Tab-separated table of C-alpha atoms in Angstrom:
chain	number	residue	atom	x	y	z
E	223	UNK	CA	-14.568	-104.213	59.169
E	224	UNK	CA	-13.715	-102.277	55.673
E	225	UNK	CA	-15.357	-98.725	54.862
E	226	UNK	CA	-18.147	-98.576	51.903
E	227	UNK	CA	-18.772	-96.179	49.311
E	228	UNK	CA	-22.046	-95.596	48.873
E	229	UNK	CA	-25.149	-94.036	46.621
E	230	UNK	CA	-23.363	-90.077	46.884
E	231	UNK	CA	-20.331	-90.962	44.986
E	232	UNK	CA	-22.291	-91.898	42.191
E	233	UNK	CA	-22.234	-89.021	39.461
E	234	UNK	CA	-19.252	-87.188	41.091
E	235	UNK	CA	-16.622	-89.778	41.643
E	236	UNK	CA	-14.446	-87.587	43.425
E	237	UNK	CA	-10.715	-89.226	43.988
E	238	UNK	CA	-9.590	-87.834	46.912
E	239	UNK	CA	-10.593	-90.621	48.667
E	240	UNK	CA	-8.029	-92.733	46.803
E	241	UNK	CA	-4.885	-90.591	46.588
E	242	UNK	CA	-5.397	-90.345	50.673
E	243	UNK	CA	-5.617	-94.187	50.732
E	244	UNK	CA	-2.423	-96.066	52.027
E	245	UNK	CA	-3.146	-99.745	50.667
E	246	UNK	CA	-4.630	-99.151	46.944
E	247	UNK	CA	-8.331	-100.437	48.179
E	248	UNK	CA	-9.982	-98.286	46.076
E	249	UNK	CA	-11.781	-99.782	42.514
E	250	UNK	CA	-12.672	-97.111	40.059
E	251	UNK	CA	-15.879	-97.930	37.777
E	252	UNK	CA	-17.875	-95.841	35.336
E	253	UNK	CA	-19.387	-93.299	37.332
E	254	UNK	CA	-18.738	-94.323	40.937
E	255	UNK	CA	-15.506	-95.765	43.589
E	256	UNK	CA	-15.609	-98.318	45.514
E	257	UNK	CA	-13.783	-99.809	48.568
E	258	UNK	CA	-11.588	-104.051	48.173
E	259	UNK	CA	-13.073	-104.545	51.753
E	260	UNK	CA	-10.131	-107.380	51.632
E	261	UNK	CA	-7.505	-104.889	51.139
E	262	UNK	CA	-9.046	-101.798	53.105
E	263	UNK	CA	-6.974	-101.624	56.576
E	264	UNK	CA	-10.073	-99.033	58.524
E	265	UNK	CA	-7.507	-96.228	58.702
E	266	UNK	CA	-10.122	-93.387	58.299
E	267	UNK	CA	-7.984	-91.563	55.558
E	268	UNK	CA	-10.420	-91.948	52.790
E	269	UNK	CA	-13.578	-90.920	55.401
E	270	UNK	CA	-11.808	-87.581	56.066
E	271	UNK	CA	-11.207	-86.614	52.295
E	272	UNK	CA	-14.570	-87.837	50.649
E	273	UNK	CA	-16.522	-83.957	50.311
E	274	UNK	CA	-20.178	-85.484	49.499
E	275	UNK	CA	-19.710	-87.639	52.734
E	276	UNK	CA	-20.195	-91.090	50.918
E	277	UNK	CA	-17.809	-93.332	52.439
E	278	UNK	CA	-18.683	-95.032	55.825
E	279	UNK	CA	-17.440	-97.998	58.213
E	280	UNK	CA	-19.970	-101.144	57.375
E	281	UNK	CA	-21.367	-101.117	60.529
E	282	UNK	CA	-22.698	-97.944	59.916
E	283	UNK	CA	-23.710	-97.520	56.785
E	284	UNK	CA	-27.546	-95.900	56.458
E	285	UNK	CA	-30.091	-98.825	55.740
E	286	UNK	CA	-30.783	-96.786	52.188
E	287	UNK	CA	-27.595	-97.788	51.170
E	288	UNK	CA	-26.955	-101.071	52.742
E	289	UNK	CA	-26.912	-103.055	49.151
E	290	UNK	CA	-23.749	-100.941	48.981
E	291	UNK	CA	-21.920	-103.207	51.348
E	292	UNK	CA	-22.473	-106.484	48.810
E	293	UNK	CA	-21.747	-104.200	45.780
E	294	UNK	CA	-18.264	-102.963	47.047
E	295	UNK	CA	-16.859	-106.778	47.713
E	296	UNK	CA	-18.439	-107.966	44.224
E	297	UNK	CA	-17.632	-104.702	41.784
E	298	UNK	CA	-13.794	-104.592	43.345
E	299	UNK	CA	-12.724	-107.623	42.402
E	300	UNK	CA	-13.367	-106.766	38.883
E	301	UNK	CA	-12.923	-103.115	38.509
E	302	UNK	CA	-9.287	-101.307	38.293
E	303	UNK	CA	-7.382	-100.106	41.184
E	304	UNK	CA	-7.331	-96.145	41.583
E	305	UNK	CA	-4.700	-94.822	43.636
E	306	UNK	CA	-4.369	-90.948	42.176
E	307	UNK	CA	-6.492	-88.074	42.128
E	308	UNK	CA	-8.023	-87.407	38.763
E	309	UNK	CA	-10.983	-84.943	37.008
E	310	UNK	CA	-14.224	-85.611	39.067
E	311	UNK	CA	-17.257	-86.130	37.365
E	312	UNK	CA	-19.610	-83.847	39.109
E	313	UNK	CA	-22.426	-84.594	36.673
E	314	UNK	CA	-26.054	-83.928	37.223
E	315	UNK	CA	-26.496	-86.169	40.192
E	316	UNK	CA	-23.733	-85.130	42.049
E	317	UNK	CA	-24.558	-82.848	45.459
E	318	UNK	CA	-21.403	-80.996	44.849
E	319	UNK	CA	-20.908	-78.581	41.893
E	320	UNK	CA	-17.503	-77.446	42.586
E	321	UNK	CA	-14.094	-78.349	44.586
């Protein structure tokens, strides 16, 4: 079972989460990350470092977000690893203003 990012990450697109990771699962698209549940090894490094608390195992992520699941395995096979921290977006929709 692979981890999820889900709805929060949209807008701030924080990268912690994928300078912690130890197998390069992470995908990086316009405004969001999200989780190669093929390549993702459950090793809760990624859980521990997301700040908006948008990551979660599959089997537990909130039925708001469970389209998330389906859009992580289909938008990471196409999107471009991430595997270092860079400038989060923290735009209007993020629940974060400041690291």
């Amino acid at each position: 079972m692979a981890y999820v990012v889900t709805e929060p990450c949209v807008g701030c697109k924080i990268t912690y989460c994928a300078a912690a990771c130890p197998v390069e699962a992470f995908r990086e698209g316009k405004d969001y990350l999200v989780i190669d549940p093929d390549i993702c090894i459950n090793c809760n490094d990624c859980l521990r470092e997301c700040p908006v608390n948008a990551i979660f195992p599959e089997d537990e992520v909130p039925v708001i977000w469970k389209d998330w699941i389906v859009l992580n395995a289909k938008e990471s096979k196409t999107l471009p690893m991430i595997n270092d921290l860079k400038k989060p977006l923290l735009d209007k929709h993020c629940n974060i203003k400041e690291l």
